[in-house]
Short mmCIF file of C-alpha atoms in Angstrom, two decimals:
data_model
loop_
_atom_site.label_atom_id
_atom_site.label_comp_id
_atom_site.label_asym_id
_atom_site.label_seq_id
_atom_site.Cartn_x
_atom_site.Cartn_y
_atom_site.Cartn_z
CA MET A 1 -10.22 5.07 -11.99
CA ILE A 2 -10.73 3.63 -15.48
CA LYS A 3 -13.96 5.18 -16.52
CA ARG A 4 -15.68 6.71 -19.54
CA LEU A 5 -12.50 6.78 -21.62
CA LEU A 6 -11.65 3.13 -21.91
CA PRO A 7 -13.61 0.31 -23.59
CA PRO A 8 -15.67 -2.17 -21.57
CA PHE A 9 -13.39 -4.58 -19.76
CA MET A 10 -15.29 -6.75 -17.35
CA PHE A 11 -16.02 -10.14 -18.90
CA THR A 12 -17.83 -11.23 -15.77
CA LEU A 13 -20.10 -8.24 -15.96
CA PHE A 14 -20.77 -8.97 -19.61
CA LEU A 15 -21.99 -12.37 -18.47
CA LEU A 16 -24.14 -10.80 -15.79
CA MET A 17 -25.72 -8.36 -18.20
CA ALA A 18 -26.20 -10.96 -20.90
CA ALA A 19 -27.95 -13.15 -18.38
CA GLY A 20 -30.29 -10.34 -17.48
CA CYS A 21 -28.60 -9.59 -14.18
CA SER A 22 -29.80 -6.00 -14.06
CA ALA A 23 -33.58 -5.88 -13.96
CA ASP A 24 -34.02 -2.10 -13.94
CA ARG A 25 -36.69 -0.58 -16.15
CA LEU A 26 -36.58 2.90 -17.57
CA PRO A 27 -39.76 4.74 -16.58
CA SER A 28 -41.76 6.48 -19.24
CA GLN A 29 -42.17 10.24 -19.12
CA ALA A 30 -45.62 9.76 -17.60
CA GLN A 31 -44.25 7.45 -14.93
CA ARG A 32 -41.48 9.91 -14.21
CA LEU A 33 -43.97 12.76 -13.76
CA VAL A 34 -46.15 10.67 -11.46
CA SER A 35 -43.10 9.68 -9.45
CA GLN A 36 -41.99 13.29 -9.08
CA ILE A 37 -45.44 14.38 -7.95
CA ARG A 38 -45.45 11.55 -5.40
CA LEU A 39 -41.99 12.53 -4.17
CA ALA A 40 -43.10 16.10 -3.60
CA SER A 41 -46.29 15.08 -1.82
CA GLU A 42 -44.81 12.29 0.30
CA ALA A 43 -41.59 14.03 1.32
CA SER A 44 -41.50 14.40 5.06
CA ALA A 45 -39.86 17.20 7.00
CA PRO A 46 -36.06 17.14 6.89
CA PRO A 47 -34.48 14.72 9.34
CA ALA A 48 -33.21 16.32 12.51
CA ASP A 49 -30.02 14.29 12.32
CA PRO A 50 -28.25 12.32 9.56
CA ALA A 51 -27.88 9.27 11.81
CA ASN A 52 -29.19 6.05 10.27
CA GLN A 53 -30.25 7.76 7.04
CA LEU A 54 -29.94 6.07 3.65
CA LEU A 55 -28.95 8.23 0.68
CA VAL A 56 -30.86 6.85 -2.30
CA SER A 57 -30.88 7.39 -6.05
CA GLY A 58 -34.45 6.81 -7.15
CA THR A 59 -35.68 5.01 -10.23
CA ASP A 60 -36.72 8.38 -11.65
CA GLY A 61 -33.25 9.85 -11.13
CA ASN A 62 -34.02 11.94 -8.07
CA LEU A 63 -32.11 11.81 -4.79
CA PHE A 64 -33.69 11.38 -1.37
CA LEU A 65 -33.01 10.24 2.18
CA VAL A 66 -34.80 7.36 3.87
CA ASP A 67 -34.72 6.71 7.59
CA ALA A 68 -33.57 3.08 7.82
CA ALA A 69 -35.66 2.52 10.95
CA THR A 70 -38.92 4.34 10.17
CA GLY A 71 -38.95 4.56 6.38
CA ALA A 72 -39.57 8.32 6.48
CA ARG A 73 -38.46 9.96 3.23
CA PHE A 74 -37.00 13.37 2.55
CA ALA A 75 -36.55 14.53 -1.06
CA LEU A 76 -33.27 16.23 -1.91
CA THR A 77 -34.29 16.71 -5.56
CA THR A 78 -37.61 16.41 -7.39
CA ASP A 79 -36.86 17.62 -10.91
CA ALA A 80 -34.71 14.91 -12.49
CA SER A 81 -35.28 14.28 -16.20
CA PRO A 82 -33.34 12.96 -19.20
CA GLN A 83 -31.93 16.50 -19.53
CA ARG A 84 -31.18 16.92 -15.82
CA GLN A 85 -29.38 14.02 -14.16
CA TYR A 86 -28.18 13.72 -10.57
CA LEU A 87 -25.24 11.33 -10.28
CA GLN A 88 -22.64 9.98 -7.84
CA PRO A 89 -24.20 11.14 -4.53
CA VAL A 90 -21.87 10.83 -1.56
CA TRP A 91 -22.02 11.58 2.17
CA SER A 92 -19.41 13.72 3.89
CA PRO A 93 -17.49 11.83 6.61
CA ASP A 94 -19.62 13.26 9.44
CA GLY A 95 -22.88 12.95 7.51
CA ALA A 96 -23.50 16.69 7.74
CA GLN A 97 -23.22 17.28 3.99
CA ILE A 98 -23.99 15.53 0.73
CA ALA A 99 -22.43 16.10 -2.68
CA TRP A 100 -23.37 14.95 -6.16
CA ALA A 101 -22.69 15.64 -9.83
CA ARG A 102 -25.37 17.15 -12.06
CA ARG A 103 -25.55 16.91 -15.82
CA GLU A 104 -27.68 19.67 -17.34
CA GLY A 105 -27.80 19.14 -21.09
CA ARG A 106 -24.20 19.74 -22.16
CA ARG A 107 -23.24 21.52 -18.94
CA SER A 108 -21.82 19.89 -15.82
CA PHE A 109 -22.05 20.91 -12.18
CA LEU A 110 -20.92 19.78 -8.77
CA GLU A 111 -23.51 20.39 -6.05
CA THR A 112 -23.40 20.22 -2.27
CA THR A 113 -26.05 20.59 0.39
CA ARG A 114 -26.58 20.01 4.07
CA PHE A 115 -28.29 16.70 4.83
CA ASP A 116 -31.50 18.63 5.54
CA GLY A 117 -31.45 20.35 2.15
CA ALA A 118 -30.20 23.69 3.43
CA ASP A 119 -27.22 25.68 2.12
CA ARG A 120 -27.34 24.17 -1.36
CA ARG A 121 -24.45 25.26 -3.58
CA GLU A 122 -23.39 24.53 -7.13
CA LEU A 123 -20.15 24.87 -9.02
CA ASP A 124 -19.93 24.92 -12.82
CA VAL A 125 -17.21 22.47 -13.91
CA PRO A 126 -15.79 21.78 -17.39
CA PHE A 127 -16.36 18.00 -17.35
CA LEU A 128 -18.85 15.86 -15.46
CA PRO A 129 -17.34 14.38 -12.26
CA PHE A 130 -17.57 10.59 -12.25
CA TYR A 131 -16.09 9.98 -8.80
CA LEU A 132 -16.39 12.18 -5.69
CA ALA A 133 -14.63 11.80 -2.34
CA TRP A 134 -14.81 14.18 0.62
CA SER A 135 -11.65 14.78 2.59
CA PRO A 136 -11.72 12.88 5.91
CA VAL A 137 -12.27 16.15 7.78
CA GLY A 138 -15.08 17.22 5.42
CA ASP A 139 -13.66 20.63 4.52
CA ARG A 140 -13.06 19.98 0.82
CA LEU A 141 -13.98 17.58 -1.94
CA ALA A 142 -11.83 15.76 -4.50
CA TYR A 143 -13.23 14.49 -7.75
CA LEU A 144 -12.17 12.73 -10.94
CA SER A 145 -13.41 13.70 -14.37
CA ASN A 146 -12.45 13.38 -17.99
CA TRP A 147 -9.93 15.97 -19.13
CA LEU A 148 -7.91 17.16 -22.09
CA SER A 149 -4.14 17.14 -21.77
CA LEU A 150 -2.32 18.58 -24.78
CA ASP A 151 -5.55 18.01 -26.73
CA GLN A 152 -5.46 14.32 -25.82
CA PRO A 153 -8.15 12.64 -23.70
CA SER A 154 -7.09 12.05 -20.13
CA MET A 155 -8.38 12.30 -16.56
CA ALA A 156 -7.95 14.97 -13.94
CA LEU A 157 -7.95 14.99 -10.16
CA ARG A 158 -9.48 18.25 -8.97
CA VAL A 159 -10.10 19.60 -5.47
CA VAL A 160 -12.98 21.89 -4.54
CA GLU A 161 -12.62 24.43 -1.74
CA PHE A 162 -15.83 25.85 -0.29
CA ASP A 163 -16.38 29.44 0.80
CA ASP A 164 -19.19 31.94 1.34
CA ASN A 165 -19.44 32.51 -2.41
CA GLY A 166 -19.87 28.82 -3.17
CA GLY A 167 -16.50 27.38 -3.99
CA SER A 168 -13.72 26.97 -6.52
CA ALA A 169 -11.99 24.00 -8.10
CA ARG A 170 -8.38 23.55 -9.11
CA THR A 171 -6.66 20.76 -10.97
CA LEU A 172 -3.99 18.93 -8.98
CA ALA A 173 -2.88 16.23 -11.42
CA GLU A 174 -3.66 14.56 -14.73
CA GLY A 175 -3.27 11.06 -16.11
CA GLN A 176 -5.17 7.88 -16.67
CA PRO A 177 -6.10 5.58 -15.15
CA PHE A 178 -6.22 7.53 -11.90
CA TYR A 179 -6.89 6.28 -8.36
CA PHE A 180 -6.37 8.04 -5.03
CA SER A 181 -6.72 7.91 -1.25
CA TRP A 182 -7.00 10.88 1.13
CA ALA A 183 -4.61 11.39 4.04
CA PRO A 184 -6.54 11.24 7.34
CA ASP A 185 -5.82 14.93 8.01
CA GLY A 186 -7.07 15.94 4.54
CA GLN A 187 -3.83 17.72 3.63
CA ARG A 188 -2.43 15.31 1.04
CA LEU A 189 -3.48 12.48 -1.25
CA LEU A 190 -1.86 9.17 -2.14
CA THR A 191 -2.24 8.61 -5.89
CA HIS A 192 -1.71 5.81 -8.38
CA VAL A 193 -1.50 7.22 -11.89
CA GLY A 194 -0.96 5.65 -15.29
CA SER A 195 -0.70 2.14 -13.81
CA GLU A 196 2.83 2.89 -12.59
CA ARG A 197 3.35 6.11 -10.60
CA VAL A 198 2.69 6.05 -6.84
CA GLU A 199 2.92 9.60 -5.47
CA LEU A 200 2.09 11.80 -2.52
CA LEU A 201 0.23 14.84 -3.78
CA SER A 202 -0.08 18.06 -1.80
CA LEU A 203 -3.05 20.41 -2.13
CA ASP A 204 -0.96 22.81 -4.20
CA GLY A 205 -0.34 20.08 -6.79
CA VAL A 206 3.27 19.29 -5.84
CA ALA A 207 3.92 15.56 -6.27
CA GLU A 208 6.46 13.51 -4.32
CA SER A 209 7.32 10.25 -6.06
CA LEU A 210 7.25 7.16 -3.85
CA GLN A 211 7.50 4.41 -6.41
CA ILE A 212 7.50 3.68 -10.09
CA SER A 213 5.50 0.66 -9.16
CA GLY A 214 4.86 -1.49 -12.17
CA GLY A 215 2.68 -3.58 -9.87
CA GLN A 216 -0.74 -4.41 -11.24
CA PHE A 217 -3.27 -2.94 -8.79
CA PRO A 218 -5.88 -0.16 -8.85
CA THR A 219 -6.40 1.82 -5.64
CA PRO A 220 -3.75 2.59 -3.00
CA GLN A 221 -4.78 3.26 0.60
CA TRP A 222 -3.64 5.64 3.33
CA ALA A 223 -4.06 3.98 6.74
CA ALA A 224 -6.25 5.70 9.33
CA ASP A 225 -3.26 6.16 11.65
CA GLY A 226 -1.80 8.55 9.09
CA GLU A 227 1.60 6.85 9.19
CA ARG A 228 1.26 3.91 6.81
CA LEU A 229 0.60 3.53 3.09
CA LEU A 230 -0.57 0.44 1.22
CA TYR A 231 0.29 -0.14 -2.41
CA ALA A 232 1.87 -2.74 -4.67
CA THR A 233 5.30 -2.77 -6.24
CA ALA A 234 7.07 -4.98 -8.75
CA ASP A 235 10.52 -5.91 -9.95
CA ALA A 236 11.73 -8.26 -12.65
CA VAL A 237 10.87 -11.29 -10.51
CA ARG A 238 7.61 -10.68 -8.66
CA GLN A 239 4.87 -8.32 -7.56
CA ARG A 240 4.32 -7.56 -3.88
CA LEU A 241 1.67 -5.85 -1.76
CA ILE A 242 3.49 -3.79 0.86
CA VAL A 243 3.03 -1.44 3.78
CA ALA A 244 5.32 1.59 3.51
CA ASP A 245 6.02 4.69 5.56
CA LEU A 246 5.40 8.23 4.31
CA GLN A 247 8.83 8.33 2.67
CA GLY A 248 8.07 5.20 0.65
CA GLN A 249 10.32 2.96 2.74
CA GLU A 250 8.95 -0.57 2.94
CA LEU A 251 7.81 -1.62 6.41
CA THR A 252 6.12 -4.94 5.69
CA GLU A 253 5.49 -7.25 2.77
CA LEU A 254 1.94 -8.56 3.08
CA THR A 255 1.94 -10.97 0.14
CA ASP A 256 3.38 -11.54 -3.30
CA TYR A 257 1.07 -12.29 -6.19
CA PRO A 258 0.73 -12.99 -9.91
CA GLY A 259 -1.81 -11.15 -12.06
CA ARG A 260 -3.62 -8.21 -10.42
CA ILE A 261 -4.52 -7.48 -6.81
CA SER A 262 -7.38 -5.48 -5.26
CA PHE A 263 -7.18 -4.81 -1.53
CA SER A 264 -8.68 -2.93 1.41
CA LEU A 265 -7.36 -2.23 4.90
CA SER A 266 -9.86 -2.71 7.71
CA PRO A 267 -10.88 0.50 9.55
CA ASP A 268 -9.05 -0.63 12.68
CA GLY A 269 -5.88 -1.17 10.64
CA ALA A 270 -5.54 -4.77 11.77
CA ARG A 271 -6.22 -6.75 8.59
CA VAL A 272 -6.02 -6.40 4.83
CA ALA A 273 -8.50 -8.23 2.61
CA TYR A 274 -7.50 -8.90 -0.97
CA ILE A 275 -8.42 -10.65 -4.21
CA VAL A 276 -5.85 -11.79 -6.76
CA THR A 277 -7.18 -11.84 -10.32
CA GLU A 278 -5.52 -13.80 -13.09
CA ARG A 279 -3.56 -11.59 -15.46
CA MET A 280 -5.53 -12.61 -18.55
CA ALA A 281 -8.94 -12.26 -16.90
CA ARG A 282 -11.05 -9.42 -18.30
CA SER A 283 -12.76 -8.87 -14.97
CA SER A 284 -11.30 -6.07 -12.85
CA SER A 285 -11.41 -8.38 -9.83
CA LEU A 286 -12.43 -12.01 -9.59
CA GLY A 287 -10.81 -14.67 -7.46
CA PRO A 288 -10.53 -16.25 -4.01
CA LEU A 289 -10.70 -13.84 -1.07
CA TYR A 290 -7.96 -13.67 1.58
CA ALA A 291 -7.37 -11.69 4.76
CA VAL A 292 -3.92 -11.11 6.22
CA ASP A 293 -3.15 -9.90 9.73
CA VAL A 294 -0.88 -6.86 9.38
CA ALA A 295 0.99 -7.53 12.64
CA THR A 296 1.53 -11.29 12.43
CA LEU A 297 1.26 -11.75 8.64
CA GLN A 298 -0.99 -14.75 9.26
CA THR A 299 -3.15 -15.20 6.15
CA ARG A 300 -6.63 -16.76 6.10
CA GLU A 301 -8.50 -17.88 3.02
CA VAL A 302 -11.94 -16.39 3.51
CA THR A 303 -13.33 -18.35 0.56
CA SER A 304 -11.89 -20.30 -2.35
CA ASN A 305 -14.91 -19.39 -4.49
CA PRO A 306 -14.64 -16.43 -6.90
CA VAL A 307 -15.42 -13.06 -5.30
CA LEU A 308 -16.02 -9.80 -7.15
CA ALA A 309 -16.05 -7.22 -4.32
CA PHE A 310 -15.83 -6.85 -0.54
CA TYR A 311 -16.46 -4.19 2.13
CA TRP A 312 -15.20 -4.01 5.72
CA SER A 313 -17.69 -3.10 8.42
CA PRO A 314 -16.96 0.13 10.36
CA SER A 315 -15.88 -1.94 13.36
CA GLY A 316 -13.39 -3.90 11.25
CA GLU A 317 -14.78 -7.13 12.69
CA ARG A 318 -16.86 -8.20 9.68
CA LEU A 319 -16.25 -8.41 5.96
CA ALA A 320 -19.16 -8.42 3.51
CA TYR A 321 -18.36 -9.88 0.11
CA LEU A 322 -20.10 -10.69 -3.16
CA GLY A 323 -19.87 -14.07 -4.88
CA LEU A 324 -21.35 -15.22 -8.17
CA GLU A 325 -24.54 -17.26 -7.99
CA PHE A 326 -27.56 -18.01 -10.14
CA VAL A 327 -30.65 -16.19 -8.93
CA ALA A 328 -34.02 -17.21 -10.39
CA GLY A 329 -32.23 -18.85 -13.31
CA GLN A 330 -30.04 -15.85 -14.07
CA LEU A 331 -26.43 -15.19 -13.20
CA GLY A 332 -26.40 -12.87 -10.21
CA LEU A 333 -24.70 -12.27 -6.90
CA ARG A 334 -24.96 -13.40 -3.30
CA TRP A 335 -23.88 -11.56 -0.18
CA TYR A 336 -21.77 -13.29 2.45
CA VAL A 337 -20.40 -11.93 5.72
CA TRP A 338 -17.19 -13.25 7.26
CA ASP A 339 -16.71 -12.71 11.00
CA GLY A 340 -13.07 -13.74 11.17
CA ARG A 341 -13.90 -17.43 11.44
CA THR A 342 -16.83 -18.41 9.25
CA SER A 343 -18.87 -16.95 6.40
CA THR A 344 -22.64 -16.54 6.60
CA PRO A 345 -24.62 -16.65 3.31
CA LEU A 346 -27.23 -13.92 3.05
CA ALA A 347 -29.28 -12.36 0.22
CA GLY A 348 -28.98 -13.44 -3.39
CA PHE A 349 -29.96 -10.80 -5.95
CA LEU A 350 -29.58 -9.32 -9.42
CA PRO A 351 -27.80 -5.98 -8.91
CA SER A 352 -29.19 -2.72 -10.20
CA ARG A 353 -27.64 -1.42 -13.39
CA ALA A 354 -26.35 1.65 -11.52
CA TYR A 355 -24.36 -0.53 -9.11
CA LEU A 356 -23.30 -2.97 -11.81
CA ASP A 357 -21.95 -0.32 -14.16
CA ASN A 358 -20.62 2.39 -11.87
CA TYR A 359 -19.69 0.91 -8.50
CA LEU A 360 -18.89 -2.80 -8.71
CA PRO A 361 -15.99 -2.47 -11.21
CA PHE A 362 -14.28 0.06 -8.91
CA PHE A 363 -15.36 -1.28 -5.54
CA ASP A 364 -11.97 -0.75 -3.86
CA GLN A 365 -11.98 2.95 -4.73
CA TYR A 366 -15.60 3.43 -3.65
CA ALA A 367 -14.96 1.51 -0.41
CA GLN A 368 -12.97 4.57 0.69
CA SER A 369 -15.76 7.08 0.06
CA TYR A 370 -19.16 5.47 0.47
CA ARG A 371 -20.57 3.04 2.99
CA VAL A 372 -22.78 0.02 2.47
CA TRP A 373 -22.66 -0.79 6.20
CA SER A 374 -24.69 0.73 9.02
CA ALA A 375 -22.66 2.66 11.59
CA ASP A 376 -23.13 -0.12 14.17
CA SER A 377 -21.91 -2.82 11.74
CA HIS A 378 -25.12 -4.85 12.21
CA ALA A 379 -26.60 -4.45 8.72
CA PHE A 380 -25.79 -3.34 5.18
CA VAL A 381 -27.73 -1.85 2.27
CA PHE A 382 -27.87 -2.86 -1.39
CA THR A 383 -30.02 -2.34 -4.48
CA GLY A 384 -31.33 -4.87 -6.96
CA THR A 385 -33.90 -7.58 -7.62
CA LEU A 386 -34.49 -10.61 -5.41
CA ALA A 387 -35.32 -14.09 -6.66
CA ASP A 388 -39.05 -13.39 -6.24
CA GLY A 389 -38.88 -10.45 -8.65
CA ARG A 390 -39.14 -7.60 -6.15
CA SER A 391 -36.77 -4.72 -6.93
CA GLY A 392 -35.51 -1.76 -4.94
CA VAL A 393 -33.45 -0.83 -1.90
CA TRP A 394 -32.84 -3.55 0.68
CA VAL A 395 -31.41 -3.64 4.18
CA GLN A 396 -29.86 -6.94 5.23
CA GLU A 397 -29.35 -7.69 8.92
CA VAL A 398 -26.31 -9.87 9.56
CA VAL A 399 -28.26 -12.77 11.01
CA GLU A 400 -28.09 -16.19 9.42
CA GLY A 401 -31.35 -17.08 7.70
CA SER A 402 -32.74 -13.53 7.86
CA GLU A 403 -34.44 -12.01 4.83
CA PRO A 404 -33.59 -8.53 3.59
CA THR A 405 -36.04 -5.75 4.46
CA PHE A 406 -37.56 -3.77 1.59
CA ILE A 407 -36.96 -0.03 2.02
CA GLY A 408 -38.47 1.28 -1.21
CA PRO A 409 -37.67 1.88 -4.86
CA GLY A 410 -34.16 2.91 -5.84
CA VAL A 411 -31.11 1.98 -7.90
CA PHE A 412 -28.32 3.01 -5.51
CA ALA A 413 -28.07 3.53 -1.76
CA ALA A 414 -25.40 4.46 0.77
CA TRP A 415 -25.66 4.46 4.56
CA SER A 416 -24.85 7.62 6.50
CA PRO A 417 -21.55 7.47 8.38
CA ARG A 418 -23.33 7.78 11.73
#
């Protein structure tokens, strides 16, 4: 991922911010203290099960769970401050555990806990993690952070192994930008490093080169069947999005493209959604949205309007995507859901600064590690400000004409995997 080390690059987001798209307000110290006291007093007993829980970053910086059906809250932290920040919370694949990064003054930590707050562990790390992803089997955690390589700024992919004493981290690879995708069995990773190298990386750090790609794309993807890889390649004539086997042998060409491509394979492995962004555009992704059937190669234009991000539902039957739209006189976003035939317009909003800065520019990487959708694919969660000025966490049912339901204050939210 391109983060922290590189200058701002998203022209579209500059427009959003200049137009006042993010309506967050920093609470004063007094407000923060009041909020923390309220969190401690209102926190319910831990949930008995992680099903249908929302993992939320609060406006005061604390983390908590909210039952999407009842609204019951459970505080995971209550002591956030400008000196103690909890960042990048993420569910494990089965919802049993939660991880996050913690900045404590100049020190950095990676923390994990059970969903009910038990068995909390911390690991002192040299640089603050800015992206976390559990292995698909939930037994280890990979993260990206800044790094120094031969005294030069870079990025590192590190893997954390957990044990009775807490855990230990080791560095698997370095380079920047850096994107990756876990193998379904959690034993290897598919990486895209330095905008050219596509490699299979084992847990002992041994890399197997698949391609010196040259194709302009961010995040590769390992299919859920464990047998197929998605990435882009290029030669002197054109760039192509392909499906390859584990030896890097091309199985299928999905599309060719100019500029840059961002893509995501549906959970059922049947379709790939993608956006092609013009080469000179400063936005990481902005363009018409397409979906191609992997078996037949039939391609559908989901919308000809510019799209910034998209997320498959767990069932693979629906695709939520974000288009640009003015909201209350300011440039904002609108959700749409495509069901394979038609798109349904849903909530328009001004996204929270946390989502705008940290998640939207890298949506295709985050789509592999955090979930906006409910497990039953009937609703999704987002954070921001509606046209009427109300801000917070919202749950949107996928029903035409329905209004989003207010869950409570917060700047980021992710739905539990079950």
